[in-house]
Amino acid sequence: MPTNKHKRKASAHTKVKLTKPPGLIALHPKPSALVGILLIAISMYLLAFKATDNAMFGLAMLSLITGVGLAIAAKMAITNKDKN
């Protein structure tokens, strides 16, 4: 038996595809994008007409940040769904 025989690990041969469960945005990307755009529109309205109150300004900022994040995530989900 040769002394320089290379042994491979058994884990190198297994190819397990790990998939994570789809989320709500990945399942329904177009309605999620519409909700994101709606949140952005609400925040623009609050900033334009109701921003004199500190609470409305805070609500507008939270709505804007959430809407932008949701719209970006939905846009990425739409492009990934189109590729598959």
CSV table of C-alpha atoms in Angstrom, one decimal, residues 25-63:
chain,number,residue,atom,x,y,z
A,25,ILE,CA,-42.0,39.6,0.9
A,26,ALA,CA,-40.5,36.8,-1.2
A,27,LEU,CA,-43.9,35.1,-1.5
A,28,HIS,CA,-45.8,38.3,-2.5
A,29,PRO,CA,-43.2,40.8,-3.9
A,30,LYS,CA,-45.6,43.0,-6.0
A,31,PRO,CA,-48.1,43.8,-3.2
A,32,SER,CA,-45.1,44.4,-0.8
A,33,ALA,CA,-43.7,46.9,-3.3
A,34,LEU,CA,-47.0,48.7,-3.5
A,35,VAL,CA,-47.2,48.8,0.3
A,36,GLY,CA,-43.7,50.3,0.4
A,37,ILE,CA,-44.7,52.9,-2.1
A,38,LEU,CA,-47.8,53.7,-0.2
A,39,LEU,CA,-45.8,54.2,3.0
A,40,ILE,CA,-43.5,56.5,1.2
A,41,ALA,CA,-46.5,58.5,-0.1
A,42,ILE,CA,-48.0,58.8,3.4
A,43,SER,CA,-44.7,60.0,4.8
A,44,MET,CA,-44.4,62.7,2.1
A,45,TYR,CA,-47.9,63.8,2.9
A,46,LEU,CA,-47.1,64.0,6.6
A,47,LEU,CA,-43.9,65.8,6.0
A,48,ALA,CA,-45.6,68.4,3.7
A,49,PHE,CA,-48.7,69.1,5.7
A,50,LYS,CA,-48.4,67.8,9.3
A,51,ALA,CA,-44.8,68.2,10.1
A,52,THR,CA,-45.3,71.0,12.6
A,53,ASP,CA,-45.9,68.5,15.4
A,54,ASN,CA,-42.8,66.5,16.6
A,55,ALA,CA,-44.9,63.3,16.8
A,56,MET,CA,-46.0,63.6,13.2
A,57,PHE,CA,-42.5,64.3,12.0
A,58,GLY,CA,-41.3,61.1,13.8
A,59,LEU,CA,-44.1,59.1,12.3
A,60,ALA,CA,-43.3,60.5,8.9
A,61,MET,CA,-39.6,59.5,9.3
A,62,LEU,CA,-40.5,56.0,10.5
A,63,SER,CA,-42.9,55.6,7.6
